[in-house]
Structure formats: structure tokens, C-alpha cells
Short mmCIF file of C-alpha atoms in Angstrom, two decimals:
data_model
loop_
_atom_site.label_atom_id
_atom_site.label_comp_id
_atom_site.label_asym_id
_atom_site.label_seq_id
_atom_site.Cartn_x
_atom_site.Cartn_y
_atom_site.Cartn_z
CA MET A 1 0.29 0.14 -0.14
CA SER A 2 1.27 3.50 -0.79
CA PHE A 3 0.68 7.04 1.07
CA ASN A 4 -0.31 10.07 -0.75
CA LEU A 5 0.59 13.48 1.36
CA LYS A 6 -3.16 13.36 1.97
CA ASN A 7 -3.57 10.04 3.63
CA CYS A 8 -0.19 10.57 5.83
CA LEU A 9 -1.90 14.38 7.21
CA LEU A 10 -5.12 12.62 7.47
CA LEU A 11 -3.51 9.87 10.28
CA LEU A 12 -1.74 12.62 11.72
CA ALA A 13 -4.71 14.41 12.28
CA VAL A 14 -6.56 11.51 13.95
CA CYS A 15 -3.25 10.67 16.20
CA GLY A 16 -3.28 14.28 17.63
CA ILE A 17 -7.26 13.50 18.14
CA ILE A 18 -6.23 10.09 20.48
CA LEU A 19 -3.96 12.33 22.42
CA ALA A 20 -5.75 15.13 23.23
CA ALA A 21 -8.59 12.30 24.08
CA PHE A 22 -6.74 10.24 25.79
CA GLY A 23 -3.20 11.82 27.05
CA CYS A 24 -4.24 14.62 28.90
CA GLY A 25 -6.78 12.63 31.43
CA GLN A 26 -3.56 11.00 33.51
CA LYS A 27 -3.01 11.49 37.24
CA ASP A 28 -0.46 13.34 38.63
CA ASP A 29 0.60 9.88 40.67
CA VAL A 30 2.06 8.19 38.12
CA LEU A 31 4.29 10.93 36.42
CA LYS A 32 5.23 12.46 40.72
CA PRO A 33 6.04 9.18 43.43
CA LYS A 34 3.55 8.88 46.62
CA GLU A 35 6.16 9.98 49.21
CA PHE A 36 4.24 10.08 51.91
CA ALA A 37 3.96 6.38 54.59
CA SER A 38 1.66 4.93 56.49
CA LEU A 39 2.95 2.27 59.24
CA THR A 40 1.41 -0.21 60.51
CA LEU A 41 3.51 -2.28 63.03
CA ARG A 42 2.71 -5.67 64.24
CA PRO A 43 4.56 -6.61 67.38
CA THR A 44 5.68 -9.83 68.38
CA TYR A 45 6.59 -10.66 71.94
CA LEU A 46 6.74 -7.00 72.56
CA PRO A 47 6.47 -6.89 76.84
CA GLU A 48 3.95 -4.55 79.06
CA LEU A 49 5.57 -1.70 80.56
CA ASP A 50 5.33 -1.40 83.96
CA THR A 51 4.18 2.42 84.86
CA LEU A 52 7.41 3.65 84.09
CA TYR A 53 7.99 3.80 80.89
CA VAL A 54 6.32 4.30 77.58
CA TYR A 55 7.36 3.36 74.25
CA GLU A 56 7.81 5.96 71.19
CA LEU A 57 8.42 5.30 67.03
CA TRP A 58 11.13 7.19 65.83
CA ALA A 59 12.51 7.55 62.07
CA VAL A 60 15.97 8.54 62.12
CA ALA A 61 18.66 10.43 59.62
CA GLU A 62 21.75 9.10 58.38
CA ALA A 63 23.97 9.05 61.36
CA ASP A 64 27.28 10.42 61.63
CA ASN A 65 30.17 8.57 59.32
CA GLY A 66 27.28 5.53 58.53
CA ASP A 67 27.50 4.56 62.05
CA LEU A 68 23.92 4.20 63.97
CA THR A 69 25.35 5.12 67.50
CA PHE A 70 23.57 6.61 70.28
CA SER A 71 25.25 10.19 69.79
CA SER A 72 24.46 10.20 65.88
CA ILE A 73 20.72 9.01 66.15
CA LYS A 74 19.64 11.05 69.12
CA SER A 75 20.61 14.32 67.35
CA ARG A 76 18.76 13.11 64.38
CA SER A 77 15.05 12.00 64.81
CA ASP A 78 12.01 13.09 64.48
CA THR A 79 8.95 11.22 66.54
CA THR A 80 5.68 10.09 65.18
CA ARG A 81 4.27 12.89 67.36
CA SER A 82 2.72 9.48 69.30
CA LYS A 83 3.63 7.94 73.37
CA PHE A 84 1.85 4.54 73.10
CA LEU A 85 1.97 1.20 75.47
CA TRP A 86 1.42 -2.19 74.57
CA ASP A 87 -1.64 -4.45 76.03
CA ASN A 88 0.05 -7.68 75.47
CA SER A 89 -3.11 -10.02 76.35
CA LEU A 90 -5.35 -8.30 74.28
CA TYR A 91 -2.64 -7.43 71.33
CA ARG A 92 -3.61 -3.96 70.84
CA PHE A 93 -1.72 -0.65 71.45
CA ARG A 94 -3.01 2.27 73.85
CA ASP A 95 -2.21 6.35 74.73
CA ILE A 96 -0.06 5.97 77.82
CA ASP A 97 -3.90 7.19 79.69
CA GLY A 98 -4.56 3.42 79.03
CA ASN A 99 -6.99 4.02 75.27
CA ALA A 100 -7.44 1.80 72.81
CA ILE A 101 -5.37 3.12 69.65
CA ASP A 102 -4.76 2.47 65.87
CA SER A 103 -1.77 0.21 65.02
CA VAL A 104 -1.21 2.93 62.16
CA PHE A 105 1.42 5.45 62.78
CA GLU A 106 2.26 8.03 60.30
CA MET A 107 5.65 9.14 58.91
CA PRO A 108 6.92 12.76 59.69
CA GLY A 109 7.91 13.30 56.90
CA SER A 110 8.86 11.82 53.39
CA TYR A 111 9.75 8.83 53.45
CA TYR A 112 12.72 8.60 51.67
CA ASP A 113 14.17 11.06 53.83
CA TYR A 114 15.35 8.35 56.52
CA ASP A 115 18.04 5.96 56.76
CA TYR A 116 16.55 4.21 59.98
CA LEU A 117 13.05 3.12 62.11
CA ALA A 118 13.68 2.72 65.53
CA ILE A 119 11.59 2.95 68.55
CA SER A 120 12.59 3.84 72.10
CA ILE A 121 11.88 3.72 75.67
CA GLU A 122 11.07 6.48 77.37
CA ASN A 123 9.98 7.72 80.73
CA ARG A 124 5.84 8.11 80.91
CA ASN A 125 6.36 11.42 82.67
CA ASP A 126 8.24 13.32 80.49
CA LEU A 127 6.28 14.89 77.82
CA ASP A 128 9.37 16.02 75.56
CA LEU A 129 8.43 14.38 72.50
CA SER A 130 11.06 16.44 70.18
CA GLU A 131 14.22 14.58 71.43
CA PRO A 132 14.63 10.57 72.61
CA SER A 133 15.96 9.49 75.62
CA GLY A 134 19.01 8.10 73.83
CA THR A 135 17.58 3.94 75.03
CA PHE A 136 16.82 2.20 71.33
CA MET A 137 15.00 -1.19 72.18
CA LEU A 138 14.53 -1.99 68.62
CA ILE A 139 15.67 -0.67 65.42
CA ASP A 140 15.99 -1.23 61.11
CA ASP A 141 16.72 0.23 58.41
CA ILE A 142 14.49 1.75 55.77
CA VAL A 143 14.59 0.08 52.58
CA ASP A 144 11.83 -0.27 49.83
CA PRO A 145 9.33 -2.07 51.31
CA VAL A 146 9.18 -4.54 48.27
CA SER A 147 12.41 -5.58 48.17
CA ARG A 148 12.40 -7.37 51.66
CA PRO A 149 10.24 -6.87 54.88
CA ILE A 150 11.34 -4.43 57.39
CA ILE A 151 11.08 -5.97 60.70
CA LEU A 152 12.04 -3.76 64.16
CA LYS A 153 15.00 -6.05 66.55
CA PHE A 154 17.10 -5.37 69.55
CA PRO A 155 20.09 -3.31 67.33
CA VAL A 156 22.71 -6.50 68.69
CA SER A 157 22.26 -9.80 68.72
CA PHE A 158 22.39 -12.30 71.29
CA PHE A 159 22.04 -15.09 69.09
CA GLY A 160 25.88 -16.22 69.94
CA ALA A 161 26.00 -15.68 73.38
CA ILE A 162 26.50 -18.60 76.05
CA GLY A 163 27.84 -18.76 80.05
CA THR A 164 27.42 -20.29 83.63
CA TYR A 165 26.93 -20.31 86.68
CA ILE A 166 28.23 -21.02 90.87
CA THR A 167 25.82 -21.22 94.23
CA ALA A 168 28.74 -20.06 96.12
CA THR A 169 29.90 -18.20 98.75
CA PRO A 170 33.66 -17.36 97.69
CA THR A 171 33.93 -14.53 99.23
CA ASP A 172 34.05 -15.26 103.22
CA ASP A 173 35.68 -18.82 102.70
CA PHE A 174 38.11 -20.10 104.54
CA VAL A 175 35.95 -18.90 107.12
CA ASN A 176 32.42 -20.53 106.36
CA PHE A 177 31.77 -23.01 104.14
CA TRP A 178 28.48 -23.83 105.07
CA ASN A 179 26.61 -21.06 103.54
CA GLU A 180 27.39 -21.86 99.63
CA ASP A 181 23.53 -21.65 99.48
CA LYS A 182 23.83 -17.56 99.57
CA GLY A 183 25.31 -16.56 97.12
CA LEU A 184 25.23 -16.70 93.24
CA TRP A 185 27.78 -16.01 90.12
CA LEU A 186 27.75 -15.10 86.77
CA CYS A 187 31.28 -16.84 86.00
CA ALA A 188 32.61 -20.25 86.62
CA ARG A 189 35.45 -21.79 88.88
CA SER A 190 37.41 -25.37 89.28
CA LEU A 191 39.33 -26.88 92.25
CA THR A 192 42.56 -26.65 91.85
CA GLN A 193 45.85 -28.31 93.96
CA ARG A 194 49.26 -28.49 93.64
CA PHE A 195 52.13 -30.11 96.10
CA ASN A 196 53.46 -27.27 98.23
CA HIS A 197 57.15 -28.21 99.08
CA ASP A 198 59.16 -26.22 102.05
CA THR A 199 62.36 -24.90 100.73
CA LEU A 200 65.66 -25.43 101.74
CA GLY A 201 67.92 -22.90 103.58
CA VAL A 202 71.83 -22.92 104.97
CA ASP A 203 70.87 -24.49 108.05
CA SER A 204 75.04 -24.16 108.91
CA VAL A 205 78.76 -24.30 107.67
CA GLU A 206 81.44 -26.87 109.51
CA VAL A 207 84.77 -26.16 108.62
CA VAL A 208 87.56 -29.39 109.25
CA ASN A 209 91.17 -29.46 109.28
CA VAL A 210 91.52 -25.46 108.31
CA ALA A 211 94.43 -24.01 110.27
CA PRO A 212 96.69 -21.02 109.18
CA PRO A 213 100.00 -21.67 108.64
CA VAL A 214 102.06 -19.41 111.38
CA ASP A 215 103.60 -16.80 108.74
CA SER A 216 100.28 -17.02 106.16
CA ASP A 217 99.37 -13.89 104.50
CA THR A 218 96.19 -12.04 105.75
CA THR A 219 93.18 -13.59 104.88
CA ALA A 220 89.53 -13.17 104.19
CA LEU A 221 86.12 -14.06 104.77
CA ASP A 222 83.09 -14.93 101.52
CA THR A 223 79.67 -14.47 101.73
CA ILE A 224 78.96 -17.35 104.03
CA GLY A 225 82.01 -17.50 106.21
CA ILE A 226 84.40 -19.84 105.35
CA ILE A 227 88.38 -18.48 105.44
CA ILE A 228 89.73 -18.13 102.30
CA PRO A 229 93.33 -17.86 102.23
CA ASP A 230 95.22 -15.47 99.36
CA THR A 231 98.58 -18.08 98.83
CA GLY A 232 98.64 -21.53 99.57
CA TRP A 233 95.97 -23.17 101.60
CA THR A 234 94.38 -25.65 100.74
CA ILE A 235 91.16 -26.42 102.37
CA THR A 236 90.96 -30.41 103.43
CA ASP A 237 86.87 -30.93 104.35
CA THR A 238 84.31 -28.22 103.96
CA THR A 239 80.76 -29.94 104.40
CA ILE A 240 77.84 -26.75 103.94
CA ILE A 241 74.22 -28.82 105.93
CA PHE A 242 70.97 -27.63 104.61
CA GLY A 243 67.35 -27.98 106.29
CA TYR A 244 64.39 -26.70 105.97
CA ASP A 245 63.77 -23.47 106.50
CA THR A 246 60.69 -23.72 108.55
CA ILE A 247 58.66 -20.53 108.16
CA PRO A 248 55.28 -21.08 107.68
CA HIS A 249 54.35 -19.94 104.02
CA ARG A 250 52.48 -21.32 100.94
CA ARG A 251 54.39 -20.71 97.77
CA ILE A 252 51.91 -19.72 95.59
CA ASN A 253 52.25 -15.82 95.14
CA ILE A 254 49.60 -13.62 95.67
CA GLU A 255 49.35 -9.80 96.01
CA PHE A 256 45.34 -8.23 96.51
CA GLU A 257 44.94 -5.29 94.99
CA THR A 258 42.87 -2.53 95.04
CA ALA A 259 41.29 -1.17 91.54
CA VAL A 260 38.36 0.84 91.23
CA VAL A 261 35.47 -0.09 88.47
CA PRO A 262 34.74 2.36 85.98
CA ASP A 263 31.56 4.56 86.84
CA SER A 264 31.93 3.29 90.34
CA ASN A 265 33.26 4.11 93.98
CA TYR A 266 33.01 -0.34 94.47
CA LEU A 267 36.69 -1.04 95.18
CA LEU A 268 37.44 -4.62 94.03
CA PHE A 269 40.11 -7.29 94.79
CA PRO A 270 41.30 -8.49 90.85
CA PHE A 271 44.40 -10.06 91.38
CA TYR A 272 44.32 -12.96 93.42
CA ASP A 273 44.04 -16.90 93.03
CA ILE A 274 44.20 -17.63 97.18
CA ASP A 275 44.89 -15.50 100.22
CA SER A 276 48.11 -16.90 102.56
CA ILE A 277 47.23 -17.06 105.19
CA SER A 278 47.72 -20.36 105.63
CA ALA A 279 50.63 -22.26 106.91
CA PHE A 280 50.13 -25.49 105.20
CA ARG A 281 53.05 -27.63 103.26
CA GLY A 282 52.01 -30.36 100.79
CA LEU A 283 49.27 -31.05 99.12
CA VAL A 284 47.09 -26.98 98.52
CA GLN A 285 43.88 -27.12 97.26
CA TYR A 286 42.39 -23.61 95.42
CA PHE A 287 40.17 -22.37 93.75
CA ASN A 288 40.50 -20.72 89.90
CA TYR A 289 37.73 -18.39 88.96
CA ALA A 290 37.20 -17.54 84.44
CA ALA A 291 34.99 -15.74 82.61
CA SER A 292 31.89 -17.65 81.74
CA LEU A 293 29.87 -15.16 79.24
CA GLU A 294 31.07 -15.01 76.58
CA ASN A 295 29.34 -13.69 72.89
CA LEU A 296 27.95 -10.41 74.69
CA PRO A 297 28.22 -7.78 72.78
CA ASP A 298 28.41 -3.63 73.75
CA VAL A 299 24.99 -2.26 74.28
CA SER A 300 26.16 0.97 75.82
CA PRO A 301 26.24 2.72 72.47
CA PHE A 302 21.92 2.19 72.56
CA GLY A 303 21.14 3.22 76.03
CA TRP A 304 21.56 -0.34 77.81
CA ARG A 305 23.73 -2.20 80.01
CA TYR A 306 23.91 -5.68 81.81
CA ASN A 307 21.65 -7.11 84.44
CA ALA A 308 21.12 -10.60 86.23
CA TRP A 309 17.95 -11.45 88.14
CA VAL A 310 16.59 -14.32 90.38
CA PHE A 311 13.23 -14.98 89.99
CA HIS A 312 12.05 -17.68 93.10
CA GLU A 313 8.50 -19.16 94.03
CA TYR A 314 9.60 -19.32 97.17
CA PHE A 315 12.04 -15.53 98.30
CA PRO A 316 11.48 -15.00 102.74
CA GLU A 317 8.81 -12.77 102.96
CA ASP A 318 9.74 -10.73 105.61
CA ALA A 319 12.48 -9.46 102.11
CA ASN A 320 9.33 -8.34 100.95
CA LEU A 321 10.98 -8.46 97.60
CA PRO A 322 8.55 -7.54 94.41
CA GLU A 323 7.12 -9.33 92.10
CA MET A 324 8.22 -9.53 88.66
CA VAL A 325 7.76 -7.27 85.71
CA PRO A 326 6.39 -10.19 82.94
CA PHE A 327 8.16 -10.62 79.65
CA GLY A 328 6.38 -10.51 75.89
CA TYR A 329 5.86 -14.19 75.85
CA LYS A 330 3.72 -15.79 76.82
CA LEU A 331 3.90 -19.90 78.95
CA GLN A 332 6.79 -17.31 80.05
CA GLY A 333 7.00 -20.28 83.28
CA ARG A 334 8.77 -22.68 81.34
CA TYR A 335 11.78 -20.73 81.42
CA VAL A 336 12.41 -17.95 83.69
CA GLY A 337 9.96 -18.44 86.43
CA GLU A 338 5.90 -17.78 86.72
CA PRO A 339 4.73 -13.87 86.54
CA SER A 340 4.25 -13.85 90.46
CA TRP A 341 7.53 -14.95 91.82
CA ARG A 342 9.21 -12.52 93.48
CA VAL A 343 12.81 -11.21 91.78
CA LEU A 344 15.84 -10.03 93.10
CA PRO A 345 18.94 -8.27 90.77
CA LEU A 346 21.91 -9.43 91.65
CA GLY A 347 23.37 -6.24 89.89
CA ALA A 348 24.00 -4.69 87.04
CA PHE A 349 27.52 -4.96 84.95
CA LEU A 350 28.80 -2.72 81.95
CA ARG A 351 31.07 -6.05 80.82
CA PRO A 352 30.85 -10.15 81.15
CA ASP A 353 35.11 -10.18 82.14
CA SER A 354 34.50 -7.62 85.10
CA ALA A 355 33.07 -6.99 87.94
CA ASP A 356 29.30 -5.80 88.40
CA ILE A 357 28.94 -1.70 89.37
CA SER A 358 28.49 -2.83 93.43
CA ASN A 359 28.27 -5.34 95.56
CA PRO A 360 26.93 -4.03 99.14
CA TYR A 361 26.47 -7.99 100.43
CA ILE A 362 29.89 -9.30 100.33
CA ASP A 363 32.78 -10.47 102.13
CA ASN A 364 36.49 -9.98 100.79
CA ARG A 365 38.54 -12.90 100.97
CA GLU A 366 38.04 -13.82 97.98
CA VAL A 367 36.50 -11.19 95.37
CA PRO A 368 36.01 -13.56 92.00
CA ASN A 369 35.87 -10.81 89.20
CA PHE A 370 32.89 -11.33 87.58
CA PRO A 371 29.22 -10.23 88.30
CA GLY A 372 27.88 -11.55 91.04
CA GLU A 373 26.85 -11.48 95.12
CA ASP A 374 27.02 -12.94 98.34
CA PHE A 375 24.56 -12.09 100.42
CA ILE A 376 26.26 -12.47 104.10
CA LEU A 377 27.03 -9.42 105.07
CA ASN A 378 24.98 -5.80 105.65
CA LEU A 379 21.63 -7.60 105.30
CA PRO A 380 18.53 -6.16 104.75
CA PRO A 381 15.63 -7.74 106.64
CA GLY A 382 15.12 -10.90 105.69
CA TYR A 383 17.28 -10.86 103.85
CA ASP A 384 19.88 -13.42 106.32
CA ALA A 385 16.96 -16.34 105.08
CA ILE A 386 18.12 -16.14 100.98
CA ASN A 387 18.56 -19.13 99.84
CA PHE A 388 19.68 -20.40 95.97
CA ARG A 389 19.94 -24.33 96.29
CA ASN A 390 17.00 -25.25 98.25
CA ALA A 391 14.00 -24.23 96.46
CA SER A 392 11.82 -25.72 99.12
CA ASP A 393 11.23 -29.54 101.04
CA SER A 394 8.41 -29.78 97.99
CA ASP A 395 10.78 -29.35 95.58
CA ALA A 396 13.01 -32.48 97.05
CA THR A 397 12.51 -34.60 93.40
CA GLY A 398 14.49 -31.43 91.79
CA GLY A 399 11.62 -28.98 90.69
CA PHE A 400 11.59 -25.63 89.37
CA ALA A 401 10.90 -23.17 91.69
CA ALA A 402 13.88 -20.45 90.82
CA ALA A 403 15.43 -19.35 87.60
CA ILE A 404 18.37 -17.34 86.95
CA VAL A 405 18.01 -14.84 84.10
CA VAL A 406 20.28 -12.47 82.11
CA GLY A 407 18.91 -9.23 80.26
CA VAL A 408 19.30 -5.65 79.69
CA GLU A 409 17.77 -3.41 81.52
CA PRO A 410 18.31 0.91 80.56
CA ASP A 411 20.99 3.40 81.26
CA PRO A 412 20.42 5.34 84.19
CA ALA A 413 21.64 7.98 82.84
CA ASN A 414 18.97 8.37 80.63
CA LEU A 415 15.66 7.35 81.85
CA THR A 416 14.63 6.75 85.75
CA ILE A 417 15.01 2.65 86.28
CA ASP A 418 13.74 0.55 89.58
CA GLU A 419 15.93 -1.01 90.56
CA THR A 420 14.54 -3.88 92.45
CA ARG A 421 12.58 -4.92 89.46
CA ASN A 422 13.59 -6.68 86.43
CA PHE A 423 13.29 -4.40 82.75
CA PRO A 424 11.46 -7.27 80.46
CA LEU A 425 14.12 -7.84 78.58
CA PHE A 426 16.43 -11.22 79.07
CA PHE A 427 18.31 -13.84 76.46
CA LEU A 428 19.66 -16.04 79.09
CA SER A 429 18.53 -18.06 81.40
CA LYS A 430 18.25 -21.43 83.80
CA ASP A 431 16.02 -22.70 85.90
CA ILE A 432 18.03 -23.39 90.03
CA PRO A 433 16.29 -26.47 90.79
CA TYR A 434 16.20 -28.29 94.51
CA ARG A 435 19.80 -29.39 94.52
CA GLY A 436 20.34 -29.70 98.73
CA PRO A 437 23.52 -28.95 100.17
CA VAL A 438 26.37 -30.03 97.88
CA PHE A 439 28.73 -28.55 96.19
CA THR A 440 27.37 -27.04 93.07
CA ASN A 441 29.58 -26.98 89.61
CA ASP A 442 28.99 -24.53 86.86
CA LEU A 443 25.45 -24.61 85.25
CA ILE A 444 24.98 -23.93 81.45
CA LEU A 445 22.73 -21.27 81.02
CA HIS A 446 20.43 -21.47 78.26
CA ASN A 447 20.01 -19.09 74.85
CA TYR A 448 16.60 -17.79 74.70
CA SER A 449 17.34 -14.73 72.01
CA GLN A 450 14.46 -16.26 70.34
CA PHE A 451 11.96 -14.93 72.71
CA LEU A 452 13.20 -11.07 71.97
CA PRO A 453 10.63 -8.53 70.88
CA VAL A 454 10.01 -8.31 66.87
CA ILE A 455 8.22 -5.89 65.07
CA GLU A 456 6.93 -6.10 62.01
CA VAL A 457 6.85 -3.04 59.84
CA ASN A 458 3.90 -2.47 56.32
CA VAL A 459 4.20 0.28 54.42
CA SER A 460 1.81 1.69 53.01
CA PHE A 461 2.18 4.92 50.69
CA HIS A 462 0.00 7.79 50.41
CA GLU A 463 0.36 11.82 48.45
#
């Protein structure tokens, strides 16, 4: 088929009519991408907070040098202008007055102007919404939600954390071996032995048949008192008698040195193997202590510190200990005890290979340089009956009535904290069964980091 000029002009006219009829009717959102977003939060294992705290959602701009750290995200965060609580039993969000609210939160600006989503813990009575406290609990990158789901998680991983604990009172060893049920330490210890020989010394020196000639030259004494002639002398018989020096000692050299734990006034005795108060000779037995908590990341950049708590069904009533703050998952009684159990903090610590921040109830004879506590001195009322081994007479068959738990709590530099209770985040735990008054070997803590909270975020774009 051939086209002449007339046919070409007619075809162009028809195309123009089609473009005019359909092209001008396109919507603006096809040409301009939607940049604002609504965020629907779907929590799993999110704990209910006690009366001190609330949650808050933040959109965070790129941190300095690309590092997600406390100092950088605190100054680069925009709030969603909403503090909220979580009702775990009814699976819904509430405002700080307890009213049910929607699970949808609006981004404070353009979605792609931010690099992270973060949920912080805030003091409930702090009405300032402009700046986060610095205690960030759940964080994830802001990405194109088509590429992968956004899941808010604790900012460091505890997946590889391991550890053991012992029940013992090392800080009064060599004085009282019968109250080992009143102490608990996050470390390992082994009974070590060494055969200690007494040392030998010069007991006497006997010189026989030594007499100087009449015309001898002057003489001198050596260091052990034997006469040494200048010339022409012969010592016919010299006997040096060695014997035990009989000085009471152990040839295990121990020096106590004091050191101040960073960020505290607690004096520690970190360098020790055994004290030197005994005159034993022969076979000497003593304890060696070693770190047991391993693969614990640094949580301080995100506003946290470590702590350990003992939850117990039968803590003494006179001690008036508070009930635990429940964790965010069902059937927690299988791992850490029922929510009605009482809680006793062992002490906050910054590093797993160093002592905790304070130890108010210990003696000072053999202090492990690891987190833990001996409840033996300066005790509050009721604490003298604390027992970490004999849970109760009814549990003599090995029942579960107490648990040791290692977790995190907010740094008090950022938030108000209740040091008598637990914060509901943990990753290691182990039940403390009834065992009776026997020597306790290291007991392995189990990793339950799969019960840490996560929040899946569904993103919906709009103009």
C-alpha cells in the first residue's frame, strides 16, 4: 500500500485527536511518586511496660559517618509524635491514658528522607516529644518495602551468647564453707591443687682441718663465713649443712590489689588466686575463677547495660521483694518462672569479664572479678534466709521453683529505673532446681534470644 501526502496528514490528525482525548487525563501520581507513608506495626513478644515507661516511634536520618550510634541517632531523629503502650493480652496498642489506639503510625516526613526506624523507651512522665531518651530498643533500616520486609529488632544480636553460673559464697571462703547457698556468680570456678614443698636454706657451715700457717698472709671471709687464704692454702674438708627453713608460707604468691571499677566507687580485689594466711605444706587446694559469659556485645551505645536477676517462688516473705515485670511471651513459666514470682537483682554490669557495678553484701576474702553477689554481710531484713539451692522442701525431687536470668536494663543516665525489679528483656536463663547443700558445679545458661521482641512494619504509601 502506498501513502500520499493527503493520507499522511489525515493519519496525523487522527493521532492528535486520540492524544487529546486520552493523554491529558493521566493522573499526577503516575508522573510524581508517592513519598509519604503510613506504618502498620505488628509486634511479636513485645512486653508490656511497667508504670515508669512508654514506647515511642522515631524516623532517623543517616547517622554520622554511617554509624548507628547513640550520640548520632539521638540528634537526628524525628518522632511520629506519639507515645504509646502495648497490651499484650489483647494484642493492641494504647495511649498513655490506657485508651485503645490504632496500630498505624504516620511518617513525620518524606519516607525516603530517613534511613532508620527506631522504637525507644521513654519516661512516661516526660512530655517532651522532641528528642529521644537515647535508650533504643528496636531498630531497622528503612528500605524499599518491596525488596524485603522491615522488621524492628534489638540493635545487637545475642544469638551467640553463652555462659554458666555457680552457687557459692567465695567472698567468705576459709571462714565459712557452710553457707554456699547464699551466693550466685556468673562465672566458672574449678578446684585446683598444687603440691607445696618447703624451701631449703643454709642451716650451718662446718670447716674441718683448716689452720693457717704462722707466717701466712692476711685472709678474707667469703659470703658464708669460710676463711679463704690469699695464697698456698688447702681446705681439707668443708661441710655445708642444708635444712628446712620452717617459715610458714605457701609458695603461691598472692597480692591483693585494689582497683576502682569504671563508673562506680566499688573497690575490687581483682588479682588473686588464694590468700596467704595458712601455713600448710604439702598438697594445697584452691579455687580458680574464669569468665563464663561469652559473645556478649556492647549494648551501651544504644542506652543499655546488663543485669542479672533471680526469680524465685519461695523467696523469704520478710525480704519483701517485688514481683517480676512480666516478659512479652506466653508460657514464660517454662523458662524464667511465673509472673507472680519475686525478683532479686544480682547487680548491673557493663562487661561480662569484669565485676558488676556494686556488691553491697559481700565479704572480701576471695572476690571474683565477675558479676555476682554473696548475701552474707550488711543484709536488709529477711535477706539472711535467702537460699539459691534449696528452693523448697516440696521440690526435693528436682522441681523448678527459681531461675537465674541475664538480660538488659536502661542506662540510668538516660531513664529513671527501678533497681529492685527487672526490665522485661532477657536472652540467657536457667532454672535453679532443688539440689541440697552440696558443692555446685558450673551450670549452663540456655540462650532464649528467640523470645526477644520484634515488630514487623507494613508500609503503605500515599500523597
